[in-house]
PDB file of C-alpha atoms in Angstrom:
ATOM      1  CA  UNK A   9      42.379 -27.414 -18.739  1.00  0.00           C
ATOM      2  CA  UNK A  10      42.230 -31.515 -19.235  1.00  0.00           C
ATOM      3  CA  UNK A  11      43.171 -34.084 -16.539  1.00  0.00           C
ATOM      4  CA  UNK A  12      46.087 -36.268 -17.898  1.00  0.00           C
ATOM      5  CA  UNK A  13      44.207 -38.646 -16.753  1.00  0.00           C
ATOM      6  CA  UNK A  14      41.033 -39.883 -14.881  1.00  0.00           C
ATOM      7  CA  UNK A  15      41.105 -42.599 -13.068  1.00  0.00           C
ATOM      8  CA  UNK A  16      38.296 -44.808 -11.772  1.00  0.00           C
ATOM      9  CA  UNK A  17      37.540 -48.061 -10.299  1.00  0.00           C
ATOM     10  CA  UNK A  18      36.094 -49.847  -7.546  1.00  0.00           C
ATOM     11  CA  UNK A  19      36.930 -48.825  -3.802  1.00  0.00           C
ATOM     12  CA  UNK A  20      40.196 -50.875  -3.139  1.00  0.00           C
ATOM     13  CA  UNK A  21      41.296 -50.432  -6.751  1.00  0.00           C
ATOM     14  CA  UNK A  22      44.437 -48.073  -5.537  1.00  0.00           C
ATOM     15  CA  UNK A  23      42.535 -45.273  -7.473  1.00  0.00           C
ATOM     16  CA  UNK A  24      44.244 -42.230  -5.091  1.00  0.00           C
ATOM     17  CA  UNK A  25      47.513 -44.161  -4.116  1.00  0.00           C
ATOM     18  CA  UNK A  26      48.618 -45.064  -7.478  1.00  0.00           C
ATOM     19  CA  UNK A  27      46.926 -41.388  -8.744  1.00  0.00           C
ATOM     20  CA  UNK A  28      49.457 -39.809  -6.711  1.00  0.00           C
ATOM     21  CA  UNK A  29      52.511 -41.701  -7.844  1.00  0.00           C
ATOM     22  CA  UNK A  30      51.391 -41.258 -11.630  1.00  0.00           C
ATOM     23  CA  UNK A  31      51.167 -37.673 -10.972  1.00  0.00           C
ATOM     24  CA  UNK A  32      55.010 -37.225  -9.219  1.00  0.00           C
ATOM     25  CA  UNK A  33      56.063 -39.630 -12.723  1.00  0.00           C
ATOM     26  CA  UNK A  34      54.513 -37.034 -15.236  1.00  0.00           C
ATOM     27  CA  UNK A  35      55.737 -33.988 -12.866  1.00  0.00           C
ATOM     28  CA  UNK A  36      51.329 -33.129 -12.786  1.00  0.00           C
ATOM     29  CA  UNK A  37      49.177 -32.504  -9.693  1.00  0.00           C
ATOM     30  CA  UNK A  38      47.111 -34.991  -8.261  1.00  0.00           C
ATOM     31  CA  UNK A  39      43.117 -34.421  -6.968  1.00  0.00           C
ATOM     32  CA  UNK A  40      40.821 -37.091  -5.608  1.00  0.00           C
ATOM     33  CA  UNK A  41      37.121 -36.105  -5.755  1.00  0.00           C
ATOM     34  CA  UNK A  42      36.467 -37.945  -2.605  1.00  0.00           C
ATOM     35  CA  UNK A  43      38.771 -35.539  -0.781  1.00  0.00           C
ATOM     36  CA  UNK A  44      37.870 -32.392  -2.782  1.00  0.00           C
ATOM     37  CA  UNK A  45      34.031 -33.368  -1.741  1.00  0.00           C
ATOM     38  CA  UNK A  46      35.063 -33.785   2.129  1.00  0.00           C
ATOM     39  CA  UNK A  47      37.265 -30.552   1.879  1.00  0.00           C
ATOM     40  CA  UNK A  48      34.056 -28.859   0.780  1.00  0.00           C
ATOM     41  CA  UNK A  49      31.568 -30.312   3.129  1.00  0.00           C
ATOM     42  CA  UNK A  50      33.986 -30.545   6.085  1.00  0.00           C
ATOM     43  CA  UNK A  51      32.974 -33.458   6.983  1.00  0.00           C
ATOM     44  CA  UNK A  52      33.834 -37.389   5.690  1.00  0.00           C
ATOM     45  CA  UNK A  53      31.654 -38.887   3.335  1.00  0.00           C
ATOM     46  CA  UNK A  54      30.306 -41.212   5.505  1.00  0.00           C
ATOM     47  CA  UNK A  55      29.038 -38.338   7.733  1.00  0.00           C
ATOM     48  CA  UNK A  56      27.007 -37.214   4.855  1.00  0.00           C
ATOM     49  CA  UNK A  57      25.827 -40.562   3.918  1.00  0.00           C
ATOM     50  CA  UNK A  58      24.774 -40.617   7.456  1.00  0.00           C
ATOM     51  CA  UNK A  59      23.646 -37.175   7.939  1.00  0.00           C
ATOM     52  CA  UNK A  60      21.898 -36.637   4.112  1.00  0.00           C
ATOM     53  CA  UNK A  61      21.883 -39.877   2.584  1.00  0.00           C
ATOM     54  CA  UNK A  62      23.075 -41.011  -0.741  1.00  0.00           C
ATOM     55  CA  UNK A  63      20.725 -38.464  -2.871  1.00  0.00           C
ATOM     56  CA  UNK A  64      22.798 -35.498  -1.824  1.00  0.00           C
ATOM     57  CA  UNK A  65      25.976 -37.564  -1.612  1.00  0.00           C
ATOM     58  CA  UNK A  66      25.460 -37.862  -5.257  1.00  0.00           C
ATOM     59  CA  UNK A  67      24.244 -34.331  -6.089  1.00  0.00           C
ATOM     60  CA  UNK A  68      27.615 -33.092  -4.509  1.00  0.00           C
ATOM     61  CA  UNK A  69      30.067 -35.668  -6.416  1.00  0.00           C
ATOM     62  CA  UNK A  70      28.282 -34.871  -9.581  1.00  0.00           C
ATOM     63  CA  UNK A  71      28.893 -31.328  -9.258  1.00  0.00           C
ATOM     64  CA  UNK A  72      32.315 -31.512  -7.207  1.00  0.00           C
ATOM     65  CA  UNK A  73      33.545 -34.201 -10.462  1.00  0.00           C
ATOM     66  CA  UNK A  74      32.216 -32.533 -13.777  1.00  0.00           C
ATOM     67  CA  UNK A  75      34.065 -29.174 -11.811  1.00  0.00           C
ATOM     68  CA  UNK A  76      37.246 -31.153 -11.337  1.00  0.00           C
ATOM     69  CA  UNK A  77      36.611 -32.765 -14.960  1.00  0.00           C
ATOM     70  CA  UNK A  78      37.118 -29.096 -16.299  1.00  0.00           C
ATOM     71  CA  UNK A  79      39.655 -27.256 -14.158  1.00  0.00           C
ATOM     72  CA  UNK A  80      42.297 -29.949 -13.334  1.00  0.00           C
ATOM     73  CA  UNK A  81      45.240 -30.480 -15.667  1.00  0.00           C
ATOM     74  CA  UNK A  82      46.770 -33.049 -13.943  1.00  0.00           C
ATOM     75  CA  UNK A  83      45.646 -37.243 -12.653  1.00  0.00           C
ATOM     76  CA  UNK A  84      42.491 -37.204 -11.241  1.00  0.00           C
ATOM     77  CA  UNK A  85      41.066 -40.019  -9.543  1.00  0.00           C
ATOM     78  CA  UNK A  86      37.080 -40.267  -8.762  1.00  0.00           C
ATOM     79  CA  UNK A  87      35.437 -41.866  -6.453  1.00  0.00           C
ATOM     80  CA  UNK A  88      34.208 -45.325  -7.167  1.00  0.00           C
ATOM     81  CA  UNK A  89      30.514 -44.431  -7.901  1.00  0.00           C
ATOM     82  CA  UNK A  90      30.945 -41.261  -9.630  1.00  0.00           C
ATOM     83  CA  UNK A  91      31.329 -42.772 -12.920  1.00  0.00           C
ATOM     84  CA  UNK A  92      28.083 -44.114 -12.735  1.00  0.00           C
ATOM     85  CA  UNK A  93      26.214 -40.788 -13.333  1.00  0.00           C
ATOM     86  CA  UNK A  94      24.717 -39.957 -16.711  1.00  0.00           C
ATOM     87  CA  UNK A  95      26.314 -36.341 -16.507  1.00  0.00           C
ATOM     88  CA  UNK A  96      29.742 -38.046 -15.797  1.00  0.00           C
ATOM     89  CA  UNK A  97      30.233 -40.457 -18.533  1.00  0.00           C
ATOM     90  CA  UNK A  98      29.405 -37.562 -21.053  1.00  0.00           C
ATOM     91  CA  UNK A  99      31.828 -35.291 -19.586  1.00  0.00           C
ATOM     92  CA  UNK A 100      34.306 -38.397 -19.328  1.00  0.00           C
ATOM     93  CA  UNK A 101      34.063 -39.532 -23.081  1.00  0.00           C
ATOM     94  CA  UNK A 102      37.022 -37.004 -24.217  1.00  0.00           C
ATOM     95  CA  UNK A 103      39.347 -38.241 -21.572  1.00  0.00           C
ATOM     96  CA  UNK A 104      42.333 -40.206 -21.032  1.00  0.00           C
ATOM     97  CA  UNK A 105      40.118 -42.605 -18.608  1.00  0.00           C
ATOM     98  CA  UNK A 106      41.836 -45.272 -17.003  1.00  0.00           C
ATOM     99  CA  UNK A 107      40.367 -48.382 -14.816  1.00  0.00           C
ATOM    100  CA  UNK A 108      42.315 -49.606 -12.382  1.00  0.00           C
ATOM    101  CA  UNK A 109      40.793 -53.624 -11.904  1.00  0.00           C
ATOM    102  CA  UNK A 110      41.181 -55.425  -8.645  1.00  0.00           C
ATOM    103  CA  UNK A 111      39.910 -58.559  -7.065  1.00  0.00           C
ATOM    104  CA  UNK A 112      37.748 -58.751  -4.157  1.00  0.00           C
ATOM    105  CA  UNK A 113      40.662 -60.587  -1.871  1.00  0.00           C
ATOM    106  CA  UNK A 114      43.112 -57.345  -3.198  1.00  0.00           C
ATOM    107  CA  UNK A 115      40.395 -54.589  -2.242  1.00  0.00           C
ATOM    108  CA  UNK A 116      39.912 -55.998   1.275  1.00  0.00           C
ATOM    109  CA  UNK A 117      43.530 -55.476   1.987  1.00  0.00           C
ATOM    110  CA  UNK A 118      43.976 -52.442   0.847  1.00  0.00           C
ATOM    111  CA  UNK A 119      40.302 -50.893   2.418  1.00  0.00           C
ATOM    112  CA  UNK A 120      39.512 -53.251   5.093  1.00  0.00           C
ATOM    113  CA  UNK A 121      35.889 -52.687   4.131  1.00  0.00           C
ATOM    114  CA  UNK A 122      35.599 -50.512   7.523  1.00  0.00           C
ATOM    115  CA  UNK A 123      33.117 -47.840   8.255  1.00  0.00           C
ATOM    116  CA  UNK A 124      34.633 -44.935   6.477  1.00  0.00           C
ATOM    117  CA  UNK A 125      32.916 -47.194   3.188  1.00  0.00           C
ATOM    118  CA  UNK A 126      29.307 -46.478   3.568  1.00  0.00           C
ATOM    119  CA  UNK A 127      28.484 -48.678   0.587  1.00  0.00           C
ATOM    120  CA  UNK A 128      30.051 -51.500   2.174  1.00  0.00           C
ATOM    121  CA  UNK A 129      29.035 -51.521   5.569  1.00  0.00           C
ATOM    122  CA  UNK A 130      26.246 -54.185   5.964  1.00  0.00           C
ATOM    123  CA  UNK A 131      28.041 -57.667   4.861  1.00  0.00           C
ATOM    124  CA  UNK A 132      31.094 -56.247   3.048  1.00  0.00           C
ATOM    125  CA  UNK A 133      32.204 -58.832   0.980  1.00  0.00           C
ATOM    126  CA  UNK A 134      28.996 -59.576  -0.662  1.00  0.00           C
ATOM    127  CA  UNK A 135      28.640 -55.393  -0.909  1.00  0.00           C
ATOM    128  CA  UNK A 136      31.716 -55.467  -2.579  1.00  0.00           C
ATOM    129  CA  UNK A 137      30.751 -57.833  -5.221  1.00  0.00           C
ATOM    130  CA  UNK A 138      27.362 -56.963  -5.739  1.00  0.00           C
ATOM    131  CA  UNK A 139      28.812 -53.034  -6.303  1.00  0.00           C
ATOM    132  CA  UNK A 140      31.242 -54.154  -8.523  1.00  0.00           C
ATOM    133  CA  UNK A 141      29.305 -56.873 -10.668  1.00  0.00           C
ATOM    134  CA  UNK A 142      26.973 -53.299 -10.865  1.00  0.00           C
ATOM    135  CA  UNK A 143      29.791 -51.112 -12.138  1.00  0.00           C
ATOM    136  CA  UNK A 144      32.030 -53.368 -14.116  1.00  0.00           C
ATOM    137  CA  UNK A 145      30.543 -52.679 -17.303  1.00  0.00           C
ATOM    138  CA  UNK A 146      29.952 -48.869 -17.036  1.00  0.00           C
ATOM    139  CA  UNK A 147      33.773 -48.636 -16.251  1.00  0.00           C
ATOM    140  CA  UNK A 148      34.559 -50.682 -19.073  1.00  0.00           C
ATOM    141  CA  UNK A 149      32.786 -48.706 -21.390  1.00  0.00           C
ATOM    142  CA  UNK A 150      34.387 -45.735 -20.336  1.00  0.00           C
ATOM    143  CA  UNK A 151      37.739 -46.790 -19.983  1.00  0.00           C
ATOM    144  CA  UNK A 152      40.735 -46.154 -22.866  1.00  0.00           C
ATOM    145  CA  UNK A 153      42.603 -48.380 -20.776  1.00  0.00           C
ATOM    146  CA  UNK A 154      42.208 -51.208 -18.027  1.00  0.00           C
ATOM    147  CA  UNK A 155      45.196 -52.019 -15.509  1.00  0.00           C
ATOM    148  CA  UNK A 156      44.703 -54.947 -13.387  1.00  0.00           C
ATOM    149  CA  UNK A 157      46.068 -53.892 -10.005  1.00  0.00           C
ATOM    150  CA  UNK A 158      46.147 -56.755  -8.379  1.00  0.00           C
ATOM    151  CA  UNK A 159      49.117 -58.174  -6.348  1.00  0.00           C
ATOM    152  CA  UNK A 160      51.175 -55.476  -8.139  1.00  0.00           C
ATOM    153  CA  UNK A 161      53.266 -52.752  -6.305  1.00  0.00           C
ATOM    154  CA  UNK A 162      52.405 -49.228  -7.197  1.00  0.00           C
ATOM    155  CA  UNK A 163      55.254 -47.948  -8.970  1.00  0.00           C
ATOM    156  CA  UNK A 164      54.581 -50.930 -11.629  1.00  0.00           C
ATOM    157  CA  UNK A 165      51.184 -49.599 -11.864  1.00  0.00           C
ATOM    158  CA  UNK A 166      52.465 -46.236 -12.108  1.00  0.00           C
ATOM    159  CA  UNK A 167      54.742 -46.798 -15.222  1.00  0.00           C
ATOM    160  CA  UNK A 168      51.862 -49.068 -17.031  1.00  0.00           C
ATOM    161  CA  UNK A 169      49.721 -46.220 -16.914  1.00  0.00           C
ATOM    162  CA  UNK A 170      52.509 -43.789 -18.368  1.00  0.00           C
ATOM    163  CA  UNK A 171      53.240 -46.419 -21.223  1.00  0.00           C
ATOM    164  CA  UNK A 172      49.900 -46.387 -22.247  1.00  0.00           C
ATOM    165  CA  UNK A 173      49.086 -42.697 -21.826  1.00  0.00           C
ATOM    166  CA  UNK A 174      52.209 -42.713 -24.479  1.00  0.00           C
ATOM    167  CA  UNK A 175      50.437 -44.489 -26.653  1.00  0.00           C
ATOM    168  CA  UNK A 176      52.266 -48.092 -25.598  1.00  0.00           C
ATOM    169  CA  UNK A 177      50.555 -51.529 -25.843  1.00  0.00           C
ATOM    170  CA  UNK A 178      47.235 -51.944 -24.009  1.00  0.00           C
ATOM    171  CA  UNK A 179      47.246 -54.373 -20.975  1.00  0.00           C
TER     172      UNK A 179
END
């Protein structure tokens, strides 16, 4: 099996919200490899940020992603550093990758940069920025397609993505 598609982005992006909506539009399921990782360590990722550190946080989303990458046919939506491993972006160059954009005012709404973000826990604004200055370009490169989410309402999102999954004009 493929994913439909992948999607990626910063944290804030609307990655799993707009995921699942996508998914109930193409009648696919929907994984997030943030959840599938906390189903599998029983415990929330900041736990084992806390508990292990990012080293094995990363060792697990590698593994738990290029899995996902191969046995889920429907949207899947990683978490907002997994695209930056090596492994990753190989497995994600045959894929309908899409990433979803958002401003730093945007992300804060929807996250509230609270303690459940591990990555943005020490001066979350400036976190926020610095990570995504960071990614920007890998998720660029790997993208087919870039929706801006900002100030939009998921359901617009939602059909966007289906449009250009159909081939329709880039945003």
């Amino acid at each position: 099996m493929t994913p439909v598609a992948v999607l990626i982005g910063p944290p804030g992006a609307g990655k799993t919200t707009v995921g699942r909506r996508l998914a109930t539009l193409l009648d696919v399921s929907f994984d997030d490899t943030d959840a599938i990782i906390e189903r599998r360590e029983a415990r929330a990722i900041a736990d084992i940020f806390v508990d292990d550190g990012e080293p094995y946080f990363r060792e697990v989303e590698r593994s738990v992603v290029l899995d996902a990458i191969d046995a889920h046919g429907g949207v899947l939506a990683l978490g907002g550093g997994a695209a930056l491993d090596s492994l990753v972006q190989e497995a994600l160059s045959d894929h309908a990758v899409v990433f979803l954009d958002v401003g730093i005012a945007d992300a804060a709404k929807r996250v509230g940069f609270d303690q459940s973000r591990p990555l943005l826990s020490v001066n979350p604004r400036a976190s926020w920025v610095a990570l995504m200055n960071a990614r920007r370009p890998v998720y660029e490169r790997l993208a087919r397609h870039r929706v801006d989410t900002a100030g939009r309402e998921v359901d617009d999102i939602a059909d966007e993505i289906v449009r250009l999954l159909a081939g329709g004009s880039e945003s």
